[in-house]
Short mmCIF file of C-alpha atoms and ligand atoms in Angstrom, two decimals:
data_model
loop_
_atom_site.label_atom_id
_atom_site.label_comp_id
_atom_site.label_asym_id
_atom_site.label_seq_id
_atom_site.Cartn_x
_atom_site.Cartn_y
_atom_site.Cartn_z
CA MET A 1 96.66 71.56 128.67
CA GLY A 2 93.14 72.16 127.46
CA ASP A 3 94.25 75.36 125.88
CA THR A 4 96.50 73.67 123.37
CA ASP A 5 93.99 71.01 122.35
CA PHE A 6 92.97 73.11 119.38
CA ASP A 7 96.45 74.16 118.25
CA ASP A 8 98.00 72.53 115.27
CA GLU A 9 101.14 71.24 116.91
CA GLU A 10 103.06 70.94 113.67
CA THR A 11 102.62 74.51 112.51
CA GLY A 12 101.88 76.34 115.77
CA ARG A 13 99.02 78.06 113.96
CA ILE A 14 95.85 78.93 115.77
CA PRO A 15 92.88 77.29 114.07
CA VAL A 16 89.75 79.25 113.25
CA ALA A 17 87.63 76.93 115.48
CA LYS A 18 89.50 78.24 118.50
CA LEU A 19 88.88 81.83 117.44
CA ILE A 20 85.14 81.13 117.13
CA LEU A 21 85.02 79.59 120.62
CA GLY A 22 86.80 82.67 121.97
CA LEU A 23 84.32 85.02 120.27
CA ARG A 24 81.40 83.05 121.74
CA ALA A 25 83.02 83.25 125.19
CA GLN A 26 83.26 87.03 124.75
CA GLY A 27 79.52 87.26 124.10
CA ILE A 28 79.12 87.13 120.31
CA ARG A 29 75.84 85.27 119.88
CA ASP A 30 74.69 85.85 116.29
CA ALA A 31 75.19 82.51 114.50
CA ARG A 32 75.29 84.18 111.07
CA VAL A 33 78.09 86.50 112.18
CA LEU A 34 80.08 83.63 113.70
CA LYS A 35 79.58 81.61 110.49
CA ALA A 36 80.81 84.52 108.35
CA ILE A 37 83.95 84.88 110.50
CA GLU A 38 84.48 81.14 110.27
CA THR A 39 84.26 81.09 106.49
CA VAL A 40 86.21 84.20 105.47
CA PRO A 41 89.90 83.15 105.39
CA ARG A 42 91.53 85.93 107.47
CA ALA A 43 94.92 84.42 106.54
CA LEU A 44 94.43 85.82 103.04
CA PHE A 45 94.04 89.36 104.44
CA VAL A 46 97.19 89.48 106.60
CA GLU A 47 100.81 89.64 105.52
CA GLU A 48 102.74 86.41 105.10
CA THR A 49 104.88 87.27 108.17
CA TYR A 50 101.80 87.16 110.38
CA SER A 51 100.08 84.11 108.90
CA ASP A 52 100.62 82.17 112.15
CA LEU A 53 98.56 84.84 113.89
CA ALA A 54 95.82 85.07 111.27
CA TYR A 55 93.24 83.49 113.64
CA ALA A 56 94.57 85.01 116.85
CA ASP A 57 92.13 87.52 118.35
CA ARG A 58 94.32 90.54 117.74
CA SER A 59 94.77 93.38 115.30
CA LEU A 60 97.78 93.13 112.98
CA PRO A 61 99.79 95.62 110.90
CA ILE A 62 98.98 95.97 107.18
CA ASP A 63 100.60 98.23 104.53
CA CYS A 64 100.58 102.04 104.69
CA GLY A 65 100.93 102.01 108.50
CA GLN A 66 97.34 100.77 108.98
CA THR A 67 95.88 97.76 110.80
CA ILE A 68 93.43 94.93 110.22
CA SER A 69 91.02 95.06 113.17
CA GLN A 70 90.86 92.47 115.95
CA PRO A 71 88.34 89.71 115.08
CA PHE A 72 86.32 90.40 118.26
CA VAL A 73 85.84 94.02 117.19
CA VAL A 74 84.87 92.92 113.65
CA ALA A 75 82.34 90.44 115.09
CA TYR A 76 80.99 92.93 117.66
CA MET A 77 80.51 95.76 115.14
CA THR A 78 79.01 93.40 112.56
CA GLU A 79 76.53 91.99 115.10
CA LEU A 80 75.46 95.52 116.08
CA LEU A 81 74.60 96.32 112.45
CA ARG A 82 71.80 93.69 112.54
CA LEU A 83 72.32 92.98 108.85
CA GLY A 84 69.51 91.74 106.67
CA ASP A 85 69.88 89.89 103.34
CA ARG A 86 68.58 92.91 101.41
CA ASP A 87 70.77 95.54 103.11
CA LYS A 88 72.96 97.99 101.23
CA VAL A 89 75.95 98.76 103.46
CA LEU A 90 78.66 101.43 103.37
CA GLU A 91 82.05 100.79 104.97
CA ILE A 92 84.61 103.56 105.53
CA GLY A 93 88.21 102.27 105.72
CA THR A 94 88.58 99.22 103.43
CA GLY A 95 92.09 98.51 104.75
CA SER A 96 92.81 94.82 104.11
CA GLY A 97 89.24 94.21 102.92
CA TYR A 98 88.56 91.70 105.71
CA GLN A 99 85.64 93.52 107.34
CA ALA A 100 84.08 94.11 103.90
CA ALA A 101 84.37 90.40 103.07
CA VAL A 102 82.62 89.49 106.34
CA LEU A 103 79.82 92.02 105.64
CA ALA A 104 79.46 90.72 102.07
CA LYS A 105 78.40 87.31 103.42
CA LEU A 106 75.53 88.88 105.34
CA CYS A 107 73.95 91.51 103.10
CA ARG A 108 73.08 92.30 99.50
CA ARG A 109 75.84 94.75 98.62
CA VAL A 110 78.80 96.44 100.31
CA TYR A 111 80.27 99.78 99.21
CA THR A 112 83.69 100.40 100.72
CA ILE A 113 85.98 103.44 100.59
CA GLU A 114 89.74 103.60 101.27
CA ARG A 115 92.06 106.63 101.08
CA TYR A 116 95.19 104.60 100.14
CA ARG A 117 95.26 103.28 96.57
CA THR A 118 97.69 100.48 97.55
CA LEU A 119 95.30 99.07 100.15
CA HIS A 120 92.33 99.49 97.80
CA ARG A 121 94.12 97.49 95.06
CA GLN A 122 95.21 94.72 97.42
CA ALA A 123 91.68 94.40 98.78
CA GLU A 124 90.21 94.23 95.26
CA THR A 125 92.64 91.42 94.38
CA ARG A 126 91.53 89.47 97.46
CA PHE A 127 87.83 89.93 96.67
CA LYS A 128 88.49 88.59 93.16
CA GLU A 129 90.49 85.62 94.47
CA LEU A 130 87.66 84.71 96.81
CA GLY A 131 85.02 85.14 94.12
CA ILE A 132 83.21 87.83 96.13
CA ALA A 133 81.03 89.70 93.66
CA ASN A 134 78.89 91.96 95.89
CA ILE A 135 81.52 94.48 97.01
CA THR A 136 82.08 97.78 95.19
CA ALA A 137 85.29 99.50 96.29
CA MET A 138 86.71 102.95 95.57
CA VAL A 139 89.56 105.24 96.53
CA GLY A 140 88.31 108.42 98.17
CA ASP A 141 87.59 110.35 101.31
CA GLY A 142 85.09 108.32 103.29
CA ILE A 143 84.29 111.23 105.59
CA LYS A 144 82.10 112.50 102.74
CA GLY A 145 80.43 109.14 102.28
CA TRP A 146 79.30 107.96 98.82
CA PRO A 147 76.52 110.36 97.81
CA ALA A 148 75.89 108.67 94.43
CA GLN A 149 74.96 105.41 96.16
CA ALA A 150 73.16 106.87 99.18
CA PRO A 151 71.04 106.22 101.15
CA PHE A 152 72.38 103.16 102.98
CA ASP A 153 70.64 100.75 105.34
CA LYS A 154 73.77 100.48 107.44
CA ILE A 155 77.13 102.31 107.74
CA ILE A 156 80.26 101.04 109.48
CA VAL A 157 83.34 103.20 110.03
CA THR A 158 86.54 101.31 110.83
CA ALA A 159 88.77 104.30 111.65
CA ALA A 160 88.26 106.70 114.56
CA ALA A 161 86.53 110.01 113.84
CA GLU A 162 87.07 113.06 116.07
CA THR A 163 83.36 113.77 115.78
CA VAL A 164 80.48 112.01 114.00
CA PRO A 165 80.76 112.95 110.27
CA PRO A 166 77.50 114.73 109.36
CA ASP A 167 77.56 113.56 105.71
CA LEU A 168 77.46 109.96 106.90
CA VAL A 169 74.42 110.60 109.10
CA ASP A 170 72.73 112.26 106.10
CA GLN A 171 73.39 109.17 103.95
CA LEU A 172 71.72 106.81 106.41
CA LYS A 173 68.14 105.67 105.68
CA GLU A 174 65.47 106.32 108.26
CA GLY A 175 65.71 103.37 110.66
CA GLY A 176 69.28 102.83 109.49
CA ILE A 177 72.16 102.04 111.85
CA MET A 178 75.70 103.42 111.86
CA ILE A 179 78.47 101.96 114.05
CA LEU A 180 81.63 104.03 114.48
CA PRO A 181 84.50 104.72 116.85
CA VAL A 182 84.71 108.36 117.99
CA GLY A 183 87.58 109.97 119.85
CA PRO A 184 91.04 111.52 119.55
CA VAL A 185 94.06 109.82 117.93
CA GLY A 186 95.75 107.56 120.45
CA GLY A 187 93.30 108.68 123.15
CA VAL A 188 90.11 107.20 124.53
CA GLN A 189 87.82 106.23 121.71
CA VAL A 190 84.29 104.97 122.19
CA LEU A 191 82.30 102.82 119.82
CA ARG A 192 78.96 104.50 119.14
CA ARG A 193 75.70 103.40 117.59
CA ILE A 194 73.76 106.04 115.71
CA VAL A 195 70.20 105.14 114.71
CA ARG A 196 68.48 107.52 112.34
CA THR A 197 64.87 108.00 113.40
CA GLU A 198 61.93 110.06 112.20
CA ALA A 199 62.64 112.55 114.98
CA GLY A 200 66.41 112.78 114.51
CA VAL A 201 69.08 110.41 115.80
CA GLU A 202 69.54 108.07 118.75
CA ASP A 203 73.15 107.96 119.88
CA THR A 204 74.45 105.23 122.22
CA GLU A 205 77.96 104.75 123.64
CA LEU A 206 78.98 101.08 123.69
CA LEU A 207 82.60 100.14 124.28
CA GLY A 208 86.10 101.59 124.62
CA VAL A 209 88.19 100.78 121.54
CA ARG A 210 91.43 101.76 119.76
CA PHE A 211 91.41 102.42 116.01
CA VAL A 212 93.71 104.19 113.57
CA PRO A 213 92.42 107.72 112.85
CA LEU A 214 89.96 108.71 110.17
CA VAL A 215 92.06 111.15 108.12
CA PRO A 216 90.42 113.67 105.77
CA GLY A 217 91.19 113.56 102.05
CA LYS A 218 92.68 110.95 99.73
CA ALA A 219 96.23 109.86 100.64
CA ALA A 220 98.76 111.96 98.67
CA GLN A 221 100.84 108.96 97.57
CA LEU A 222 100.44 105.19 97.45
N1 LIG B 301 88.22 97.54 107.84
C1 LIG B 301 89.64 97.39 107.73
C2 LIG B 301 90.36 98.13 108.84
C3 LIG B 301 91.39 99.02 108.26
S1 LIG B 301 92.09 100.24 109.33
C4 LIG B 301 90.03 95.91 107.67
O1 LIG B 301 89.14 95.05 107.80
O2 LIG B 301 91.20 95.60 107.43
C5 LIG B 301 91.22 101.69 108.81
C6 LIG B 301 91.41 102.13 107.39
O3 LIG B 301 90.73 103.37 107.24
C7 LIG B 301 92.86 102.41 106.98
O4 LIG B 301 93.19 101.60 105.89
C8 LIG B 301 92.85 103.89 106.61
O5 LIG B 301 93.70 104.22 105.52
C9 LIG B 301 91.39 104.12 106.26
N2 LIG B 301 90.97 105.52 106.33
C10 LIG B 301 91.30 106.48 107.24
N3 LIG B 301 90.70 107.63 106.95
C11 LIG B 301 89.95 107.42 105.83
C12 LIG B 301 89.10 108.25 105.04
N4 LIG B 301 88.88 109.55 105.30
N5 LIG B 301 88.51 107.69 103.95
C13 LIG B 301 88.69 106.39 103.63
N6 LIG B 301 89.51 105.57 104.33
C14 LIG B 301 90.12 106.07 105.43
#
């Protein structure tokens, strides 16, 4: 079967080349984004138990009851950011660190915020292992953004907000783009693109998605 041509028959693992073909088939066109997904080893960002599924196009559980996003969603959101080499980018929801590592290949510097210390530490270890030097990570409440580093060229939120956080809009440069899922926990969430303009904001609804919720405040433990 054509479908199994790309599988490694000895390990049953799905190779990254197959993932890239799948992303292309789903409409991801930006060669730089596809290259970044191809080169960041997602296997390093998932738990050992799921290593066979590291290059499957699906979200997977990580510690603290959170998830690493589906590669298609990572690619789609990254493409929408239209990253430039000089961009300063803010990510809310470090999680495994995978999305941040993909962004780091495509822009000057990534600032990423996570509310669980455990996830923050694991992500930092991975960045070090991979020799990624242009990510600055912190533990905190991403709903407030990172005022000391603002403004940002681009902002990406990888957890679903009930409403668009006003502090994040404030921390976006004029002409800047923010991509975020908005909607209730477990309900219908829609990916939105907010572009800050001279006159205010442009707000576009893009795609139905399912993310873990954006929760206010630092996590009490872990
Ligand atoms: N980008 C991540 C996806 C992680 S899931 C990856 O590539 O793996 C979303 C993450 O957002 C979770 O780890 C969750 O703890 C975090 N999160 C939720 N609310 C937050 C908040 N207010 N501030 C910072 N992080 C938050």
